[in-house]
mmCIF file of C-alpha atoms and ligand atoms in Angstrom:
data_model
loop_
_atom_site.group_PDB
_atom_site.id
_atom_site.type_symbol
_atom_site.label_atom_id
_atom_site.label_comp_id
_atom_site.label_asym_id
_atom_site.label_seq_id
_atom_site.Cartn_x
_atom_site.Cartn_y
_atom_site.Cartn_z
ATOM 1 C CA MET A 1 23.823 -10.675 -12.823
ATOM 2 C CA ILE A 2 21.817 -7.564 -10.607
ATOM 3 C CA ASN A 3 19.188 -6.829 -13.020
ATOM 4 C CA GLU A 4 18.078 -10.255 -13.429
ATOM 5 C CA LEU A 5 17.419 -9.775 -9.753
ATOM 6 C CA PHE A 6 14.868 -7.138 -10.584
ATOM 7 C CA ASP A 7 13.451 -8.592 -13.460
ATOM 8 C CA LEU A 8 9.736 -9.401 -12.762
ATOM 9 C CA LYS A 9 9.601 -10.519 -16.640
ATOM 10 C CA GLY A 10 6.113 -13.144 -16.719
ATOM 11 C CA LYS A 11 4.674 -12.356 -13.354
ATOM 12 C CA VAL A 12 1.473 -11.134 -12.869
ATOM 13 C CA ALA A 13 1.147 -8.201 -10.343
ATOM 14 C CA LEU A 14 -2.181 -7.439 -8.729
ATOM 15 C CA ILE A 15 -2.249 -3.583 -7.179
ATOM 16 C CA THR A 16 -5.451 -2.652 -5.231
ATOM 17 C CA GLY A 17 -6.938 0.680 -5.355
ATOM 18 C CA GLY A 18 -4.059 1.111 -8.274
ATOM 19 C CA THR A 19 -5.516 3.973 -10.518
ATOM 20 C CA HIS A 20 -3.325 7.125 -8.629
ATOM 21 C CA GLY A 21 -1.238 7.696 -5.863
ATOM 22 C CA ILE A 22 1.261 5.509 -4.739
ATOM 23 C CA GLY A 23 -0.623 2.283 -5.970
ATOM 24 C CA MET A 24 0.023 3.660 -9.382
ATOM 25 C CA ALA A 25 3.282 4.568 -8.595
ATOM 26 C CA ILE A 26 4.169 1.016 -7.388
ATOM 27 C CA GLY A 27 1.647 -0.504 -10.646
ATOM 28 C CA LYS A 28 4.655 1.477 -12.547
ATOM 29 C CA VAL A 29 7.269 0.509 -11.674
ATOM 30 C CA LEU A 30 6.904 -3.360 -11.664
ATOM 31 C CA GLY A 31 5.399 -2.458 -15.109
ATOM 32 C CA GLN A 32 8.525 -1.416 -16.410
ATOM 33 C CA ALA A 33 10.290 -4.235 -14.217
ATOM 34 C CA GLY A 34 8.579 -6.330 -16.752
ATOM 35 C CA ALA A 35 5.263 -7.562 -14.499
ATOM 36 C CA LYS A 36 1.956 -7.775 -16.196
ATOM 37 C CA VAL A 37 -0.158 -5.046 -13.655
ATOM 38 C CA CYS A 38 -3.665 -5.603 -12.703
ATOM 39 C CA VAL A 39 -5.291 -2.785 -10.800
ATOM 40 C CA ASN A 40 -8.437 -2.817 -9.565
ATOM 41 C CA ASP A 41 -10.850 0.069 -8.096
ATOM 42 C CA LEU A 42 -13.893 1.455 -6.891
ATOM 43 C CA SER A 43 -15.298 3.063 -10.035
ATOM 44 C CA LYS A 44 -14.836 1.839 -13.644
ATOM 45 C CA GLU A 45 -14.414 5.857 -14.518
ATOM 46 C CA ARG A 46 -11.279 6.077 -12.859
ATOM 47 C CA LEU A 47 -9.796 2.594 -14.206
ATOM 48 C CA GLU A 48 -10.472 3.702 -17.550
ATOM 49 C CA THR A 49 -8.686 7.055 -16.739
ATOM 50 C CA CYS A 50 -5.942 5.544 -15.555
ATOM 51 C CA LYS A 51 -5.285 3.426 -18.663
ATOM 52 C CA ALA A 52 -3.930 6.763 -20.341
ATOM 53 C CA GLU A 53 -1.524 7.004 -17.559
ATOM 54 C CA TYR A 54 -0.118 3.674 -17.362
ATOM 55 C CA ALA A 55 -0.037 3.755 -20.845
ATOM 56 C CA LYS A 56 2.417 6.913 -21.038
ATOM 57 C CA ASP A 57 4.857 4.536 -19.729
ATOM 58 C CA GLY A 58 3.910 1.319 -22.068
ATOM 59 C CA ILE A 59 2.243 0.022 -19.639
ATOM 60 C CA ASP A 60 -0.937 -2.026 -21.244
ATOM 61 C CA VAL A 61 -2.765 -2.260 -17.263
ATOM 62 C CA TYR A 62 -5.378 -4.452 -16.871
ATOM 63 C CA THR A 63 -8.686 -3.135 -15.129
ATOM 64 C CA LEU A 64 -10.932 -4.486 -12.923
ATOM 65 C CA VAL A 65 -13.597 -3.019 -11.019
ATOM 66 C CA PHE A 66 -14.269 -5.160 -7.035
ATOM 67 C CA ASP A 67 -14.618 -3.676 -3.342
ATOM 68 C CA VAL A 68 -11.981 -4.832 -1.712
ATOM 69 C CA THR A 69 -14.314 -5.464 1.602
ATOM 70 C CA LYS A 70 -16.422 -7.585 -0.534
ATOM 71 C CA GLU A 71 -14.940 -11.338 -0.265
ATOM 72 C CA GLU A 72 -17.246 -12.730 -3.219
ATOM 73 C CA GLU A 73 -16.389 -9.274 -5.012
ATOM 74 C CA VAL A 74 -13.024 -9.848 -4.188
ATOM 75 C CA ASP A 75 -13.294 -13.669 -5.200
ATOM 76 C CA LYS A 76 -14.900 -12.953 -8.932
ATOM 77 C CA GLY A 77 -11.792 -10.439 -9.350
ATOM 78 C CA ILE A 78 -9.170 -12.533 -8.810
ATOM 79 C CA SER A 79 -10.877 -15.449 -10.338
ATOM 80 C CA GLN A 80 -11.312 -13.406 -13.820
ATOM 81 C CA ILE A 81 -7.750 -12.445 -13.434
ATOM 82 C CA GLU A 82 -6.817 -15.940 -13.107
ATOM 83 C CA LYS A 83 -8.905 -16.485 -16.704
ATOM 84 C CA GLU A 84 -7.415 -13.630 -18.327
ATOM 85 C CA VAL A 85 -3.887 -13.260 -17.174
ATOM 86 C CA GLY A 86 -2.771 -15.797 -14.972
ATOM 87 C CA SER A 87 -2.807 -15.936 -11.065
ATOM 88 C CA VAL A 88 -1.318 -13.550 -8.957
ATOM 89 C CA ASP A 89 2.290 -13.903 -8.514
ATOM 90 C CA ILE A 90 2.771 -10.224 -6.287
ATOM 91 C CA LEU A 91 -0.272 -8.915 -4.345
ATOM 92 C CA VAL A 92 0.213 -5.207 -3.520
ATOM 93 C CA ASN A 93 -2.648 -4.334 -0.760
ATOM 94 C CA ASN A 94 -2.532 -0.859 -1.232
ATOM 95 C CA ALA A 95 -6.745 0.226 -1.251
ATOM 96 C CA GLY A 96 -6.891 2.284 1.863
ATOM 97 C CA ILE A 97 -8.695 5.248 3.413
ATOM 98 C CA ILE A 98 -8.405 7.416 6.507
ATOM 99 C CA LYS A 99 -11.136 9.425 8.097
ATOM 100 C CA ARG A 100 -9.755 12.231 10.749
ATOM 101 C CA ILE A 101 -12.385 12.424 13.665
ATOM 102 C CA PRO A 102 -11.389 12.655 16.875
ATOM 103 C CA ILE A 103 -12.433 9.297 19.133
ATOM 104 C CA LEU A 104 -15.678 10.772 21.046
ATOM 105 C CA ASP A 105 -17.029 12.002 17.825
ATOM 106 C CA MET A 106 -16.352 9.573 15.260
ATOM 107 C CA PRO A 107 -18.906 7.159 14.522
ATOM 108 C CA MET A 108 -18.453 3.448 15.387
ATOM 109 C CA ASP A 109 -19.485 2.669 11.776
ATOM 110 C CA THR A 110 -17.008 5.317 10.179
ATOM 111 C CA PHE A 111 -14.446 3.394 12.477
ATOM 112 C CA ARG A 112 -15.505 -0.014 11.427
ATOM 113 C CA GLN A 113 -15.561 1.169 7.659
ATOM 114 C CA VAL A 114 -11.787 2.250 8.075
ATOM 115 C CA ILE A 115 -10.962 -1.271 9.834
ATOM 116 C CA ASP A 116 -12.445 -2.946 7.007
ATOM 117 C CA VAL A 117 -11.016 -1.367 4.132
ATOM 118 C CA ASP A 118 -7.903 -1.063 6.092
ATOM 119 C CA LEU A 119 -7.232 -4.352 7.987
ATOM 120 C CA VAL A 120 -10.348 -6.437 6.713
ATOM 121 C CA ALA A 121 -9.523 -6.165 3.423
ATOM 122 C CA PRO A 122 -5.977 -7.015 2.782
ATOM 123 C CA LEU A 123 -6.760 -10.230 4.711
ATOM 124 C CA ILE A 124 -10.029 -10.942 2.162
ATOM 125 C CA VAL A 125 -7.418 -10.314 -0.652
ATOM 126 C CA ALA A 126 -4.702 -12.569 0.441
ATOM 127 C CA LYS A 127 -6.484 -15.221 1.884
ATOM 128 C CA ARG A 128 -7.606 -15.751 -2.185
ATOM 129 C CA VAL A 129 -4.208 -15.156 -3.660
ATOM 130 C CA ALA A 130 -2.516 -17.372 -1.255
ATOM 131 C CA PRO A 131 -2.748 -21.136 -1.823
ATOM 132 C CA LYS A 132 -2.276 -20.769 -5.693
ATOM 133 C CA MET A 133 1.464 -19.087 -4.369
ATOM 134 C CA ILE A 134 1.399 -21.803 -2.108
ATOM 135 C CA GLU A 135 0.941 -24.317 -4.339
ATOM 136 C CA LYS A 136 3.535 -22.596 -6.738
ATOM 137 C CA ARG A 137 5.899 -22.501 -4.031
ATOM 138 C CA SER A 138 6.629 -18.643 -5.047
ATOM 139 C CA GLY A 139 5.005 -15.420 -4.441
ATOM 140 C CA LYS A 140 4.881 -11.662 -3.099
ATOM 141 C CA ILE A 141 2.881 -9.959 -0.671
ATOM 142 C CA ILE A 142 3.322 -6.326 0.281
ATOM 143 C CA ASN A 143 0.908 -5.111 2.863
ATOM 144 C CA MET A 144 0.468 -1.425 3.226
ATOM 145 C CA CYS A 145 0.970 -0.154 6.342
ATOM 146 C CA SER A 146 2.312 3.670 7.280
ATOM 147 C CA MET A 147 4.070 5.327 10.344
ATOM 148 C CA MET A 148 1.131 4.985 12.149
ATOM 149 C CA SER A 149 1.752 1.260 12.386
ATOM 150 C CA VAL A 150 3.657 2.456 15.227
ATOM 151 C CA TYR A 151 2.422 6.017 16.021
ATOM 152 C CA GLY A 152 -0.831 7.438 16.779
ATOM 153 C CA ARG A 153 -1.875 10.964 16.388
ATOM 154 C CA ASN A 154 -5.044 12.826 17.249
ATOM 155 C CA SER A 155 -7.618 11.896 15.083
ATOM 156 C CA VAL A 156 -6.882 9.287 13.593
ATOM 157 C CA SER A 157 -7.599 6.549 15.815
ATOM 158 C CA ALA A 158 -8.915 3.705 13.615
ATOM 159 C CA TYR A 159 -6.967 4.026 10.693
ATOM 160 C CA ALA A 160 -3.610 3.631 13.198
ATOM 161 C CA ALA A 161 -5.638 1.094 14.699
ATOM 162 C CA ALA A 162 -5.876 -0.181 11.230
ATOM 163 C CA LYS A 163 -2.414 0.232 10.256
ATOM 164 C CA GLY A 164 -1.476 -1.281 13.226
ATOM 165 C CA GLY A 165 -3.158 -4.353 12.696
ATOM 166 C CA LEU A 166 -1.412 -4.662 9.371
ATOM 167 C CA LYS A 167 1.550 -4.923 11.043
ATOM 168 C CA LEU A 168 1.439 -7.716 12.729
ATOM 169 C CA LEU A 169 -0.762 -9.511 9.979
ATOM 170 C CA THR A 170 2.207 -9.209 7.873
ATOM 171 C CA SER A 171 3.827 -10.902 10.865
ATOM 172 C CA ASN A 172 1.369 -13.575 11.257
ATOM 173 C CA MET A 173 1.071 -14.230 7.616
ATOM 174 C CA THR A 174 4.967 -15.129 7.442
ATOM 175 C CA CYS A 175 4.907 -17.430 10.289
ATOM 176 C CA GLU A 176 2.490 -19.475 8.183
ATOM 177 C CA TRP A 177 2.994 -19.256 4.960
ATOM 178 C CA ALA A 178 6.819 -17.959 5.010
ATOM 179 C CA LYS A 179 7.982 -22.270 4.805
ATOM 180 C CA TYR A 180 5.948 -21.972 1.577
ATOM 181 C CA ASN A 181 8.598 -19.901 -0.195
ATOM 182 C CA LEU A 182 6.379 -16.858 0.364
ATOM 183 C CA GLN A 183 7.696 -13.354 1.326
ATOM 184 C CA ILE A 184 5.124 -11.317 2.923
ATOM 185 C CA ASN A 185 6.343 -7.701 3.891
ATOM 186 C CA GLY A 186 4.881 -3.911 4.477
ATOM 187 C CA ILE A 187 6.017 -0.935 3.291
ATOM 188 C CA GLY A 188 5.138 2.027 6.166
ATOM 189 C CA PRO A 189 5.256 5.499 3.716
ATOM 190 C CA GLY A 190 5.846 8.615 6.239
ATOM 191 C CA TYR A 191 3.871 11.604 4.800
ATOM 192 C CA ILE A 192 3.559 11.239 0.708
ATOM 193 C CA ALA A 193 2.147 13.826 -1.531
ATOM 194 C CA THR A 194 -1.175 11.823 -2.332
ATOM 195 C CA SER A 195 -4.285 12.936 -2.930
ATOM 196 C CA GLN A 196 -5.202 11.133 0.777
ATOM 197 C CA THR A 197 -2.861 14.270 2.411
ATOM 198 C CA ALA A 198 -4.000 17.082 0.306
ATOM 199 C CA GLU A 199 -6.029 18.486 3.173
ATOM 200 C CA ILE A 200 -3.412 18.608 5.503
ATOM 201 C CA ARG A 201 -0.544 19.367 2.941
ATOM 202 C CA GLU A 202 -2.389 22.042 1.000
ATOM 203 C CA GLY A 203 -3.516 25.854 1.698
ATOM 204 C CA ASN A 204 -0.572 26.715 4.193
ATOM 205 C CA HIS A 205 -2.063 23.728 6.106
ATOM 206 C CA PRO A 206 -0.185 23.647 9.875
ATOM 207 C CA PHE A 207 0.388 20.612 9.232
ATOM 208 C CA ASN A 208 2.647 21.076 6.265
ATOM 209 C CA ASP A 209 5.118 22.880 8.774
ATOM 210 C CA LEU A 210 4.723 19.553 11.453
ATOM 211 C CA VAL A 211 5.938 17.319 8.420
ATOM 212 C CA MET A 212 8.667 19.497 7.391
ATOM 213 C CA THR A 213 10.703 19.723 10.661
ATOM 214 C CA ARG A 214 9.818 16.153 11.912
ATOM 215 C CA THR A 215 11.204 14.400 8.632
ATOM 216 C CA PRO A 216 14.325 15.396 8.778
ATOM 217 C CA ALA A 217 14.849 15.114 4.320
ATOM 218 C CA GLY A 218 12.662 18.466 4.970
ATOM 219 C CA ARG A 219 10.691 17.495 2.004
ATOM 220 C CA TRP A 220 7.207 15.709 1.287
ATOM 221 C CA GLY A 221 7.718 11.628 0.423
ATOM 222 C CA GLU A 222 6.311 11.454 -3.643
ATOM 223 C CA PRO A 223 4.461 8.034 -4.147
ATOM 224 C CA GLU A 224 7.628 7.367 -6.221
ATOM 225 C CA ASP A 225 9.934 6.756 -3.479
ATOM 226 C CA VAL A 226 6.972 4.145 -2.863
ATOM 227 C CA GLY A 227 7.301 2.446 -6.172
ATOM 228 C CA ASN A 228 10.692 1.699 -5.607
ATOM 229 C CA ALA A 229 10.712 0.299 -2.118
ATOM 230 C CA ALA A 230 7.832 -2.001 -3.682
ATOM 231 C CA LEU A 231 10.109 -2.737 -6.684
ATOM 232 C CA PHE A 232 12.585 -4.496 -4.522
ATOM 233 C CA LEU A 233 10.129 -6.718 -2.082
ATOM 234 C CA ALA A 234 8.462 -7.934 -5.207
ATOM 235 C CA SER A 235 11.642 -9.100 -6.897
ATOM 236 C CA LYS A 236 14.172 -11.933 -6.138
ATOM 237 C CA ALA A 237 16.306 -9.479 -4.752
ATOM 238 C CA SER A 238 14.560 -9.449 -1.021
ATOM 239 C CA ASP A 239 13.914 -13.595 -1.054
ATOM 240 C CA PHE A 240 15.475 -13.941 2.371
ATOM 241 C CA VAL A 241 13.065 -10.125 3.447
ATOM 242 C CA ASN A 242 10.200 -11.893 5.500
ATOM 243 C CA GLY A 243 7.598 -10.641 7.815
ATOM 244 C CA HIS A 244 9.386 -6.872 7.627
ATOM 245 C CA VAL A 245 7.867 -3.508 7.385
ATOM 246 C CA LEU A 246 10.192 -1.429 5.085
ATOM 247 C CA TYR A 247 9.523 2.622 6.176
ATOM 248 C CA VAL A 248 10.089 4.741 3.467
ATOM 249 C CA ASP A 249 9.251 8.086 5.285
ATOM 250 C CA GLY A 250 12.261 10.282 4.667
ATOM 251 C CA GLY A 251 13.857 9.598 8.564
ATOM 252 C CA ILE A 252 10.859 10.517 10.733
ATOM 253 C CA LEU A 253 10.378 7.218 12.604
ATOM 254 C CA ALA A 254 14.377 7.999 13.104
ATOM 255 C CA ASN A 255 13.318 11.848 14.953
ATOM 256 C CA PHE A 256 11.836 12.524 18.182
ATOM 257 C CA GLY A 257 12.038 16.466 16.231
ATOM 258 C CA TYR A 258 14.078 19.520 17.148
ATOM 259 C CA VAL A 259 13.841 23.042 17.969
ATOM 260 C CA LYS A 260 14.685 25.540 15.001
ATOM 261 C CA GLY A 261 16.738 28.069 15.470
ATOM 262 C CA GLU A 262 20.382 29.172 15.577
ATOM 263 C CA ASN A 263 21.184 26.013 16.208
ATOM 264 C CA ASP A 264 18.564 23.974 15.466
ATOM 265 C CA LEU A 265 18.554 22.373 18.798
HETATM 266 P P1 NAP B 301 -5.198 7.465 -2.587
HETATM 267 O O1 NAP B 301 -5.002 8.349 -3.451
HETATM 268 O O2 NAP B 301 -6.331 7.906 -1.253
HETATM 269 O O3 NAP B 301 -5.891 6.311 -2.965
HETATM 270 C C1 NAP B 301 -6.182 5.137 -2.360
HETATM 271 C C2 NAP B 301 -6.529 4.262 -3.622
HETATM 272 O O4 NAP B 301 -7.249 3.168 -2.810
HETATM 273 C C3 NAP B 301 -8.058 4.759 -4.282
HETATM 274 O O5 NAP B 301 -7.338 4.008 -5.569
HETATM 275 C C4 NAP B 301 -9.168 4.242 -3.610
HETATM 276 O O6 NAP B 301 -10.096 4.300 -4.609
HETATM 277 C C5 NAP B 301 -8.576 2.715 -3.309
HETATM 278 N N1 NAP B 301 -9.728 2.099 -2.512
HETATM 279 C C6 NAP B 301 -10.505 2.606 -1.539
HETATM 280 N N2 NAP B 301 -11.217 2.112 -0.891
HETATM 281 C C7 NAP B 301 -11.295 0.769 -1.662
HETATM 282 C C8 NAP B 301 -12.470 -0.505 -1.372
HETATM 283 N N3 NAP B 301 -13.130 -0.736 -0.870
HETATM 284 N N4 NAP B 301 -11.824 -0.950 -2.590
HETATM 285 C C9 NAP B 301 -11.315 -0.897 -3.907
HETATM 286 N N5 NAP B 301 -10.156 0.362 -3.854
HETATM 287 C C10 NAP B 301 -10.362 1.185 -2.649
HETATM 288 O O7 NAP B 301 -4.310 7.015 -1.328
HETATM 289 P P2 NAP B 301 -2.908 7.061 -1.091
HETATM 290 O O8 NAP B 301 -2.067 8.148 -0.611
HETATM 291 O O9 NAP B 301 -2.161 6.748 -2.563
HETATM 292 O O10 NAP B 301 -2.257 5.488 -0.060
HETATM 293 C C11 NAP B 301 -2.412 4.668 -0.819
HETATM 294 C C12 NAP B 301 -2.654 3.003 0.601
HETATM 295 O O11 NAP B 301 -0.699 3.988 0.893
HETATM 296 C C13 NAP B 301 -3.452 3.239 1.606
HETATM 297 O O12 NAP B 301 -2.586 2.106 2.564
HETATM 298 C C14 NAP B 301 -3.055 4.568 2.600
HETATM 299 O O13 NAP B 301 -3.309 4.097 3.829
HETATM 300 C C15 NAP B 301 -1.428 4.314 2.866
HETATM 301 N N6 NAP B 301 -0.520 5.466 3.098
HETATM 302 C C16 NAP B 301 -0.856 6.915 2.535
HETATM 303 C C17 NAP B 301 0.397 7.724 2.796
HETATM 304 C C18 NAP B 301 0.107 9.069 2.154
HETATM 305 O O14 NAP B 301 0.952 10.049 3.211
HETATM 306 N N7 NAP B 301 -0.478 9.311 1.112
HETATM 307 C C19 NAP B 301 1.356 7.566 4.105
HETATM 308 C C20 NAP B 301 1.351 5.899 4.623
HETATM 309 C C21 NAP B 301 0.354 5.073 4.025
HETATM 310 P P3 NAP B 301 -10.810 5.392 -5.150
HETATM 311 O O15 NAP B 301 -10.480 6.233 -5.361
HETATM 312 O O16 NAP B 301 -12.190 4.726 -5.948
HETATM 313 O O17 NAP B 301 -11.588 6.040 -3.994
HETATM 314 C C1 GCO B 302 -2.441 11.719 8.592
HETATM 315 C C2 GCO B 302 -1.908 11.551 7.454
HETATM 316 C C3 GCO B 302 -0.804 10.396 7.927
HETATM 317 C C4 GCO B 302 -0.407 9.537 6.245
HETATM 318 C C5 GCO B 302 0.020 8.246 6.606
HETATM 319 C C6 GCO B 302 1.514 8.207 7.692
HETATM 320 O O1 GCO B 302 -3.354 12.119 8.667
HETATM 321 O O2 GCO B 302 -1.709 11.336 9.769
HETATM 322 O O3 GCO B 302 -2.715 11.283 6.640
HETATM 323 O O4 GCO B 302 -1.752 8.989 8.386
HETATM 324 O O5 GCO B 302 -1.129 9.229 5.696
HETATM 325 O O6 GCO B 302 -0.317 7.069 6.959
HETATM 326 O O7 GCO B 302 2.263 7.471 7.440
#
């Protein structure tokens, strides 16, 4: 039955950084599909606040504080989930940061910080949950990539390097873990209206014009657009999809661009 394909009842889902934005949209849709949703964040306050948001959708979210870049904190957090909720069936490596600084101006510590959060941390968390998924011969891992997994642009060198690496890390996790019936895929959002893009979207920022011109759909994506793609990759419907990055970008990667005018050349 078609509904059974997307039924996540009995599954435990962990969405890192799931207190708002894309992570919360994913948490909500997986919760609506029946999963027990766990989210972590750096801030206890944001975790407390997000509970009410999830509750509006009838989701009793399980929350815990840990920094995804700290192996000991990740180990402790996942052990707590395994003890109090159950072993993780669906991992969404969503937590991420961006720093928009030209290469020559970017301190190396800042570059390393972005790499740590956006590339190393997804590996830390996946390495912690994969052994039990392998034992169960079942698991879904979704790494939050980006269109910057394939494109560069001025000022986002660390972010693009991390997201490009995460695309290939997704391939390598697939090579090693697919034989145990784990499906490891990426999602590559285009330009999505969240706090991460607020500074280049709001206040008539010229970047908004670029996004509107380059995106054939003619709009910014919504977090829910990404959430819906995550439901597919978290469900039985994608059991033979592996090592793939699903771009949720309104067509921007398909479009070189055009000149606005009479004939839209
Ligand atoms: P966001 O609003 O900035 O949310 C990022 C989340 O990650 C926040 O909850 C943040 O927690 C958390 N986080 C950051 N560092 C962490 C750490 N060390 N440990 C635990 N949690 C941490 O961003 P978003 O737009 O929803 O993006 C979510 C993901 O999608 C990111 O990986 C981003 O790179 C990716 N993405 C976004 C877009 C877009 O256009 N928005 C496009 C492509 C890809 P705090 O709030 O406590 O800092
Ligand atoms: C930027 C944006 C992008 C988006 C996203 C695009 O400054 O270009 O923040 O990086 O966040 O990653 O896919």
